[in-house]
Amino acid sequence: MIVFPNAKINIGLNVVSRREDGYHNLETIFYPVKLADALEIADSDETEFSYSGLHIDGAPENNLVYKAYSLLKSDFELPGLNIHLHKVIPFGAGLGGGSSDAAFVLKLINEYCSLGLNSTELKQYAKEIGADCPFFIENKASFARGIGDQLEPIQIDLSKFEIVIVKPQISVSTPDAYRNIKPSQPSFNLKELNKIPLEEWRDFVVNDFEKTVFPKYPEIQNIKEALYKMGALYAAMSGSGSAVFGIFRHLPANTDKFLPKGIFIYR
Ligand SMILES: C[C@](O)(CO)[C@H](O)COP(=O)(O)OP(=O)(O)OC[C@H]1O[C@@H](n2ccc(N)nc2=O)[C@H](O)[C@@H]1O
Ligand SMILES: Nc1ncnc2c1ncn2[C@@H]1O[C@H](COP(=O)(O)OP(=O)(O)OP(=O)(O)O)[C@@H](O)[C@H]1O
């Protein structure tokens, strides 16, 4: 059985307050995008994990795929499984790739091994893995608050537009990005996002991380500006960066003219 854990973008991100546990309350819109890894599960005498594609830093036992498996293993009798991850989504990017892999492992094992967990129960497991993880259980456009785990579906459909993701070589550490932020109340309520036309989002919607990440890495800001020059209706950094996305009605053919050489563009 094979599934394709997709990335997310954050359309707007307000860091609202710092919590006692060191985490931050935020408000954001999570939107699922096409860019995806591949995850395959098969029967095996012994449980085995294998990886291909982009090399993920850190020990295999720290891979979120393994963490998700271990969480279920501690509560259920699982048969031997062969789990393979092919990594495509860049990490340190604010695209939630690791969280998506973990959420898809939970869903995949639930189905493959008929564990009978419902979506609320799967989200509880997901929350133990990471703040971004619960979103990928239902994986549909959502307004999120809390640490990103309190989710409400929102009617936003960008299927008629082209979403382009640009990932510079820089990786931004999520804990560092949060450490540098001064939380504040948002001036625009993202829950109202679907009430304003896409062309006007740039006047209302902000990602608070841009304020601290752009001065440190001007290259990321340059990419956002390049996307607007290319005709994006809306462009912003996703999550804590370093990926930047642009939403286009029509993407120009000559994208190389606008962006630095050798940079990765995902469509
Ligand atoms: C930046 C975002 O991608 C926006 O969607 C997320 O808030 C990050 O979510 P994530 O990568 O799943 O985060 P986790 O793996 O749970 O946490 C990594 C670190 O980020 C910080 N963190 C994360 C989420 C949050 N709401 N407040 C935080 O302060 C904490 O220092 C935490 O130790
Ligand atoms: N399956 C995995 N895919 C990617 N990274 C993983 C995975 N498992 C563990 N990691 C670790 O998590 C770190 C960040 O991964 P992830 O892709 O979730 O972060 P990100 O791109 O910054 O997204 P976000 O901040 O939005 O969650 C990596 O540096 C890596 O060490």
Coordinates of C-alpha atoms and ligand atoms in Angstrom, one line a residue:
M1 CA 0.0 0.0 0.0
I2 CA 1.4 3.4 -1.0
V3 CA 0.4 6.9 0.0
F4 CA 1.9 10.3 -0.7
P5 CA 2.4 12.6 2.4
N6 CA 2.0 16.1 1.0
A7 CA 3.5 19.4 2.2
K8 CA 1.5 22.4 3.6
I9 CA 1.9 26.1 3.3
N10 CA 0.9 28.6 6.0
I11 CA -1.3 31.4 4.5
G12 CA -0.7 34.0 7.2
L13 CA 0.8 33.2 10.6
N14 CA 0.4 35.3 13.7
V15 CA 2.3 34.3 16.9
V16 CA -0.1 35.5 19.5
S17 CA 1.4 34.6 22.9
R18 CA 4.1 32.6 24.7
R19 CA 2.9 29.7 26.8
E20 CA 4.1 28.4 30.1
D21 CA 5.4 25.2 28.4
G22 CA 7.7 27.2 26.1
Y23 CA 5.5 26.7 23.1
H24 CA 3.6 29.6 21.4
N25 CA -0.1 30.1 20.6
L26 CA -0.5 31.0 17.0
E27 CA -3.2 31.7 14.4
T28 CA -2.7 30.4 10.9
I29 CA -4.3 28.9 7.8
F30 CA -2.9 25.6 6.8
Y31 CA -3.3 24.7 3.2
P32 CA -2.3 21.4 1.7
V33 CA -0.2 21.5 -1.5
K34 CA 0.7 18.9 -4.2
L35 CA 4.5 18.6 -3.3
A36 CA 4.7 15.1 -1.6
D37 CA 6.9 12.3 -0.3
A38 CA 6.0 8.7 -1.0
L39 CA 5.4 6.2 1.8
E40 CA 5.0 2.5 1.3
I41 CA 4.0 -0.3 3.7
A42 CA 4.2 -4.0 3.2
D43 CA 4.2 -7.2 5.2
S44 CA 7.5 -8.5 6.5
D45 CA 8.8 -11.1 9.0
E46 CA 10.4 -8.4 11.0
T47 CA 9.7 -4.6 11.2
E48 CA 12.1 -2.7 9.0
F49 CA 12.5 0.9 7.9
S50 CA 14.2 2.1 4.8
Y51 CA 14.7 5.6 3.2
S52 CA 15.5 7.0 -0.2
G53 CA 15.5 10.4 -1.9
L54 CA 16.7 13.5 0.0
H55 CA 19.0 12.5 2.9
I56 CA 17.4 13.4 6.2
D57 CA 19.8 14.5 8.9
G58 CA 19.8 12.8 12.3
A59 CA 19.6 9.2 13.5
P60 CA 17.0 6.9 11.9
E61 CA 15.4 6.4 15.3
N62 CA 14.7 10.2 15.4
N63 CA 12.9 10.0 12.1
L64 CA 9.3 11.0 12.7
V65 CA 8.2 8.0 10.6
Y66 CA 9.8 5.8 13.3
K67 CA 8.3 7.9 16.1
A68 CA 4.8 7.5 14.7
Y69 CA 5.2 3.8 14.3
S70 CA 6.6 3.5 17.9
L71 CA 3.6 5.4 19.3
L72 CA 1.1 2.9 17.8
K73 CA 3.4 0.0 18.7
S74 CA 3.2 0.9 22.4
D75 CA -0.6 0.7 22.3
F76 CA -1.3 -2.1 19.7
E77 CA 0.0 -5.5 18.8
L78 CA 1.4 -4.8 15.3
P79 CA 2.5 -7.4 12.8
G80 CA 6.0 -7.2 11.1
L81 CA 5.9 -4.3 8.7
N82 CA 8.3 -3.0 6.0
I83 CA 8.0 0.8 5.9
H84 CA 9.8 2.7 3.1
L85 CA 9.9 6.5 2.9
H86 CA 11.0 8.3 -0.3
K87 CA 11.8 11.9 0.7
V88 CA 11.1 14.7 -1.7
I89 CA 9.8 17.6 0.5
P90 CA 12.8 19.7 1.6
F91 CA 13.1 20.1 5.4
G92 CA 14.0 23.2 7.4
A93 CA 11.6 24.7 5.0
G94 CA 8.3 25.4 7.0
L95 CA 6.5 22.9 4.7
G96 CA 5.8 20.4 7.5
G97 CA 7.2 17.5 5.6
G98 CA 8.3 15.5 8.6
S99 CA 5.0 16.1 10.3
S100 CA 3.1 14.9 7.2
D101 CA 5.2 11.7 7.0
A102 CA 4.3 11.0 10.6
A103 CA 0.6 11.7 10.2
F104 CA 0.5 9.5 7.1
V105 CA 2.2 6.7 9.0
L106 CA -0.5 6.8 11.7
K107 CA -3.3 6.8 9.0
L108 CA -1.6 4.1 6.9
I109 CA -1.0 1.7 9.8
N110 CA -4.5 2.4 11.1
E111 CA -5.9 1.3 7.8
Y112 CA -3.4 -1.5 6.9
C113 CA -3.7 -3.1 10.3
S114 CA -7.4 -2.3 10.8
L115 CA -6.8 -0.6 14.2
G116 CA -10.2 1.2 14.0
L117 CA -8.9 4.6 15.2
N118 CA -11.1 7.5 14.3
S119 CA -9.9 10.9 13.2
T120 CA -10.0 12.4 16.7
E121 CA -7.9 9.6 18.1
L122 CA -5.4 9.8 15.3
K123 CA -5.1 13.6 16.0
Q124 CA -4.3 12.8 19.6
Y125 CA -1.4 10.6 18.6
A126 CA -0.3 13.2 16.0
K127 CA -0.2 15.9 18.6
E128 CA 2.3 13.9 20.6
I129 CA 4.7 14.0 17.6
G130 CA 4.6 17.7 16.7
A131 CA 2.5 20.8 16.6
D132 CA 2.0 20.7 12.8
C133 CA 1.2 17.0 12.8
P134 CA -2.6 16.9 13.6
F135 CA -3.4 19.1 10.5
F136 CA -2.2 16.3 8.2
I137 CA -4.8 13.8 9.6
E138 CA -7.7 15.5 7.8
N139 CA -5.4 17.4 5.5
K140 CA -7.8 20.0 4.3
A141 CA -7.6 23.8 4.4
S142 CA -8.0 24.8 8.0
F143 CA -7.9 27.8 10.4
A144 CA -5.6 26.7 13.3
R145 CA -5.0 28.1 16.7
G146 CA -3.5 26.8 20.0
I147 CA -0.1 25.4 19.1
G148 CA -1.5 24.7 15.6
D149 CA -3.6 21.7 16.9
Q150 CA -7.0 23.4 17.3
L151 CA -8.3 23.0 13.7
E152 CA -11.4 24.3 12.0
P153 CA -12.0 23.6 8.3
I154 CA -12.2 26.8 6.2
Q155 CA -13.6 27.2 2.7
I156 CA -10.6 28.1 0.6
D157 CA -10.1 26.5 -2.8
L158 CA -7.0 27.4 -4.7
S159 CA -7.3 24.7 -7.3
K160 CA -7.8 27.1 -10.1
F161 CA -4.4 28.8 -9.3
E162 CA -0.9 27.7 -9.6
I163 CA 1.1 27.5 -6.4
V164 CA 4.8 27.7 -6.7
I165 CA 7.2 26.9 -3.9
V166 CA 10.8 28.2 -3.9
K167 CA 13.3 26.7 -1.4
P168 CA 16.7 28.5 -1.0
Q169 CA 19.7 26.6 0.3
I170 CA 19.2 28.2 3.7
S171 CA 17.4 26.1 6.4
V172 CA 15.7 27.9 9.3
S173 CA 15.5 26.2 12.7
T174 CA 11.9 26.3 14.0
P175 CA 12.9 26.6 17.7
D176 CA 15.3 29.5 16.9
A177 CA 12.6 31.3 14.8
Y178 CA 10.1 31.1 17.7
R179 CA 12.8 32.3 20.2
N180 CA 13.3 35.5 18.2
I181 CA 9.6 36.4 18.0
K182 CA 7.8 39.0 20.1
P183 CA 4.2 37.7 20.3
S184 CA 1.4 40.2 19.5
Q185 CA -2.3 40.3 18.7
P186 CA -3.0 40.1 15.0
S187 CA -4.5 43.1 13.2
F188 CA -6.4 40.9 10.8
N189 CA -8.5 37.8 11.8
L190 CA -7.4 35.0 9.4
K191 CA -10.7 33.3 10.0
E192 CA -12.1 36.0 7.7
L193 CA -9.6 35.3 4.9
N194 CA -12.2 33.7 2.6
K195 CA -14.2 36.9 2.7
I196 CA -11.6 39.0 0.9
P197 CA -10.4 38.4 -2.7
L198 CA -7.0 36.8 -3.2
E199 CA -5.7 39.9 -4.9
E200 CA -6.1 41.8 -1.6
W201 CA -4.6 39.2 0.7
R202 CA -1.2 41.0 0.5
D203 CA -2.7 44.1 2.2
F204 CA -4.0 42.1 5.2
V205 CA -2.2 38.8 5.6
V206 CA 1.2 38.6 7.3
N207 CA 3.6 35.9 8.5
D208 CA 5.1 37.2 11.7
F209 CA 8.3 35.1 11.2
E210 CA 9.2 37.3 8.1
K211 CA 9.9 40.2 10.5
T212 CA 12.8 38.3 12.1
V213 CA 13.9 35.9 9.4
F214 CA 14.1 38.4 6.5
P215 CA 16.6 40.8 8.1
K216 CA 18.8 37.7 8.9
Y217 CA 18.5 36.1 5.5
P218 CA 17.8 38.9 2.9
E219 CA 17.9 36.1 0.2
I220 CA 14.5 34.8 1.4
Q221 CA 13.0 38.3 1.2
N222 CA 14.4 38.7 -2.3
I223 CA 12.6 35.5 -3.4
K224 CA 9.3 36.9 -2.1
E225 CA 9.9 40.1 -4.0
A226 CA 10.8 38.1 -7.2
L227 CA 7.6 36.1 -7.0
Y228 CA 5.6 39.4 -6.9
K229 CA 7.6 40.6 -9.9
M230 CA 6.7 37.4 -11.7
G231 CA 3.0 38.3 -11.2
A232 CA 2.1 36.4 -8.0
L233 CA -1.3 37.5 -6.6
Y234 CA 0.0 36.6 -3.2
A235 CA 3.5 35.5 -2.0
A236 CA 4.8 34.8 1.5
M237 CA 7.2 32.7 3.5
S238 CA 5.7 29.4 4.8
G239 CA 5.8 28.7 8.5
S240 CA 9.2 29.6 10.0
G241 CA 10.9 29.4 6.5
S242 CA 12.9 29.1 4.5
A243 CA 10.5 28.1 1.7
V244 CA 8.5 30.9 0.0
F245 CA 5.4 30.3 -2.0
G246 CA 3.6 32.3 -4.7
I247 CA 0.0 32.0 -5.8
F248 CA -0.4 32.7 -9.6
R249 CA -3.2 32.9 -12.0
H250 CA -0.6 32.3 -14.7
L251 CA 3.0 31.5 -14.0
P252 CA 5.3 33.2 -16.6
A253 CA 7.4 30.8 -18.7
N254 CA 10.8 32.6 -18.0
T255 CA 10.9 32.0 -14.2
D256 CA 14.8 31.7 -14.5
K257 CA 15.0 35.4 -15.3
F258 CA 13.6 36.3 -11.9
L259 CA 15.2 33.8 -9.5
P260 CA 18.8 33.1 -8.4
K261 CA 20.5 30.3 -10.4
G262 CA 20.3 26.8 -9.1
I263 CA 17.4 27.4 -6.8
F264 CA 14.7 24.8 -6.4
I265 CA 11.3 25.5 -7.7
Y266 CA 8.4 23.1 -7.0
R267 CA 5.1 23.3 -8.8
Ligands
LIG1 C1 6.2 27.1 12.2 C2 5.1 26.0 12.0 O1 5.5 25.1 11.0 C3 3.8 26.7 11.6 O2 2.9 25.8 11.1 C4 4.9 25.2 13.3 O3 4.4 26.1 14.3 C5 6.0 24.4 13.7 O4 5.5 23.2 14.1 P1 6.4 21.8 14.3 O5 7.6 21.9 13.4 O6 5.5 20.7 14.2 O7 6.9 22.1 15.7 P2 7.3 21.0 16.9 O8 8.2 20.0 16.3 O9 6.1 20.6 17.7 O10 8.2 22.0 17.8 C6 9.5 22.4 17.5 C7 9.8 23.6 18.3 O11 9.2 24.8 17.8 C8 8.7 25.6 18.9 N1 7.2 25.8 18.8 C9 6.5 25.0 17.9 C10 5.2 25.2 17.7 C11 4.5 26.2 18.4 N2 3.2 26.5 18.3 N3 5.2 27.0 19.3 C12 6.6 26.8 19.5 O12 7.2 27.5 20.2 C13 9.1 24.9 20.2 O13 10.3 25.5 20.6 C14 9.4 23.5 19.8 O14 10.3 22.9 20.6
LIG2 N1 10.5 12.1 8.0 C1 11.2 13.3 8.1 N2 11.2 14.2 7.2 C2 11.9 15.4 7.3 N3 12.5 15.7 8.5 C3 12.5 14.8 9.5 C4 11.8 13.6 9.4 N4 11.9 12.9 10.5 C5 12.7 13.7 11.3 N5 13.0 14.9 10.7 C6 13.8 16.0 11.3 O1 12.9 17.1 11.4 C7 13.6 18.3 11.0 C8 12.5 19.3 10.4 O2 11.6 18.6 9.6 P1 10.3 19.2 8.9 O3 10.3 18.9 7.5 O4 9.0 18.8 9.6 O5 10.5 20.7 9.3 P2 10.2 22.0 8.5 O6 10.4 21.9 7.1 O7 10.9 23.1 9.2 O8 8.6 22.2 8.7 P3 7.8 22.9 9.8 O9 8.6 23.8 10.6 O10 6.7 23.5 9.1 O11 7.3 21.7 10.6 C9 14.6 17.8 10.1 O12 15.8 18.6 10.1 C10 14.9 16.4 10.5 O13 16.1 16.3 11.3

